[in-house]
Each structure stands twice: as structure tokens, then as C-alpha cells.
Amino acid sequence: MPKFYTKVDQEKCIACGLCQIKAPQIYDYTEDGLAYNLIDQNTGQMPLPDALISEFKLAYTACPTNAILRKSEPFNASPS
Ligand code: SF4
């Protein structure tokens, strides 16, 4: 199974809430309503557990602004 790393580009996030509905074990919100990856505090350093990949894909395709980023390797270590 390929690895997925994810983080939210909070510059693009419009706080619509869809990703947390689709993938509540992956995404949560800041006090401002912006989404972030709660698994690794939005650093994109931790691969998603295989069991969460299907819900990750639901959130990824639901995001209206393409704010959910994904890679097959860790993102650069800079929290956003
Ligand atoms: Fe932000 Fe996209 Fe999640 Fe909506 S679905 S809260 S725009 S990251």
C-alpha cells in the first residue's frame, strides 16, 4: 500500500468543515476554524495509517479549494 502524507494549506482553507466531516480521525480545526492534520500537528511528517487512507481520499476529493495537500513522502519540516 502506498504511503500518504498530508497537511492543510491554511492559506487556501476557507473553514468549510467538509474534511473534518469526511475524515474526523485525520482533521480538526483551529480556534479560527482552519483545518489541520491532527495526526502530526499539520507538519506532514507522519504517514497516514493504512486504515485511514479511504477516509483521507474522501476528504481530499471533497475539499473545495484544494487546500488539502498530499505527498508520497514527508513534507519539509515546517509547521504551518
Ligand atoms: Fe479547509 Fe478544505 Fe477542510 Fe474545507 S475541506 S475545512 S477548505 S481544508
Short mmCIF file of N, CA, C and O and ligand atoms in Angstrom, two decimals, residues 8-9 12-20 27 29 33-36 59 62-68, ligand 1:
data_model
loop_
_atom_site.label_atom_id
_atom_site.label_comp_id
_atom_site.label_asym_id
_atom_site.label_seq_id
_atom_site.Cartn_x
_atom_site.Cartn_y
_atom_site.Cartn_z
N VAL A 8 -2.64 20.56 5.63
CA VAL A 8 -3.58 21.54 5.08
C VAL A 8 -2.83 22.85 4.82
O VAL A 8 -2.11 23.35 5.68
N ASP A 9 -3.01 23.38 3.63
CA ASP A 9 -2.51 24.71 3.31
C ASP A 9 -3.53 25.70 3.86
O ASP A 9 -4.58 25.92 3.26
N LYS A 12 -5.18 28.48 1.91
CA LYS A 12 -6.25 28.15 0.97
C LYS A 12 -7.53 27.70 1.68
O LYS A 12 -8.60 27.69 1.08
N CYS A 13 -7.43 27.29 2.93
CA CYS A 13 -8.58 26.74 3.65
C CYS A 13 -9.61 27.84 3.90
O CYS A 13 -9.27 28.94 4.35
N ILE A 14 -10.88 27.54 3.59
CA ILE A 14 -11.95 28.50 3.82
C ILE A 14 -12.84 28.08 4.99
O ILE A 14 -13.95 28.58 5.16
N ALA A 15 -12.33 27.13 5.80
CA ALA A 15 -13.04 26.71 7.01
C ALA A 15 -14.45 26.20 6.73
O ALA A 15 -15.38 26.51 7.46
N CYS A 16 -14.59 25.42 5.67
CA CYS A 16 -15.93 24.94 5.30
C CYS A 16 -16.37 23.76 6.14
O CYS A 16 -17.55 23.45 6.21
N GLY A 17 -15.43 23.05 6.72
CA GLY A 17 -15.77 21.94 7.61
C GLY A 17 -15.87 20.58 6.96
O GLY A 17 -16.03 19.58 7.66
N LEU A 18 -15.78 20.50 5.65
CA LEU A 18 -16.00 19.21 4.98
C LEU A 18 -14.98 18.15 5.34
O LEU A 18 -15.32 16.98 5.53
N CYS A 19 -13.73 18.53 5.43
CA CYS A 19 -12.71 17.49 5.65
C CYS A 19 -12.89 16.82 7.01
O CYS A 19 -12.67 15.62 7.15
N GLN A 20 -13.30 17.59 8.00
CA GLN A 20 -13.47 17.00 9.32
C GLN A 20 -14.70 16.10 9.36
O GLN A 20 -14.73 15.12 10.08
N TYR A 27 -8.56 15.14 10.51
CA TYR A 27 -8.60 16.60 10.51
C TYR A 27 -9.37 17.16 11.69
O TYR A 27 -10.39 16.61 12.11
N TYR A 29 -9.92 21.36 13.74
CA TYR A 29 -9.89 22.78 13.43
C TYR A 29 -9.19 23.58 14.50
O TYR A 29 -9.28 23.29 15.68
N GLY A 33 -11.16 28.02 13.00
CA GLY A 33 -11.92 27.18 12.08
C GLY A 33 -11.12 26.64 10.92
O GLY A 33 -11.67 25.98 10.04
N LEU A 34 -9.83 26.91 10.91
CA LEU A 34 -8.99 26.39 9.83
C LEU A 34 -8.62 24.95 10.14
O LEU A 34 -8.34 24.59 11.28
N ALA A 35 -8.61 24.14 9.10
CA ALA A 35 -8.33 22.72 9.29
C ALA A 35 -6.84 22.47 9.45
O ALA A 35 -6.00 23.23 8.95
N TYR A 36 -6.52 21.39 10.15
CA TYR A 36 -5.14 20.92 10.23
C TYR A 36 -5.14 19.42 10.44
O TYR A 36 -6.14 18.84 10.88
N ALA A 59 -11.96 13.06 2.06
CA ALA A 59 -11.72 14.45 2.43
C ALA A 59 -10.96 15.17 1.32
O ALA A 59 -11.30 16.31 0.96
N ALA A 62 -13.22 16.05 -1.43
CA ALA A 62 -14.32 16.94 -1.04
C ALA A 62 -13.87 18.39 -0.87
O ALA A 62 -14.68 19.30 -1.00
N CYS A 63 -12.61 18.61 -0.58
CA CYS A 63 -12.14 19.97 -0.28
C CYS A 63 -12.36 20.88 -1.50
O CYS A 63 -11.83 20.62 -2.57
N PRO A 64 -13.12 21.96 -1.32
CA PRO A 64 -13.47 22.80 -2.48
C PRO A 64 -12.35 23.71 -2.94
O PRO A 64 -12.44 24.29 -4.02
N THR A 65 -11.31 23.86 -2.16
CA THR A 65 -10.25 24.82 -2.53
C THR A 65 -8.89 24.17 -2.75
O THR A 65 -7.89 24.86 -2.86
N ASN A 66 -8.88 22.85 -2.77
CA ASN A 66 -7.60 22.12 -2.92
C ASN A 66 -6.60 22.50 -1.83
O ASN A 66 -5.39 22.54 -2.07
N ALA A 67 -7.12 22.76 -0.64
CA ALA A 67 -6.24 23.13 0.48
C ALA A 67 -5.58 21.90 1.10
O ALA A 67 -4.58 22.03 1.82
N ILE A 68 -6.14 20.73 0.85
CA ILE A 68 -5.55 19.50 1.39
C ILE A 68 -4.44 19.04 0.46
O ILE A 68 -4.67 18.76 -0.71
FE1 SF4 B 1 -10.45 23.77 4.73
FE2 SF4 B 1 -10.68 22.15 2.61
FE3 SF4 B 1 -11.10 21.23 5.07
FE4 SF4 B 1 -12.85 22.89 3.94
S1 SF4 B 1 -12.37 20.80 3.26
S2 SF4 B 1 -12.09 22.99 6.07
S3 SF4 B 1 -11.47 24.25 2.78
S4 SF4 B 1 -9.13 22.01 4.25
#
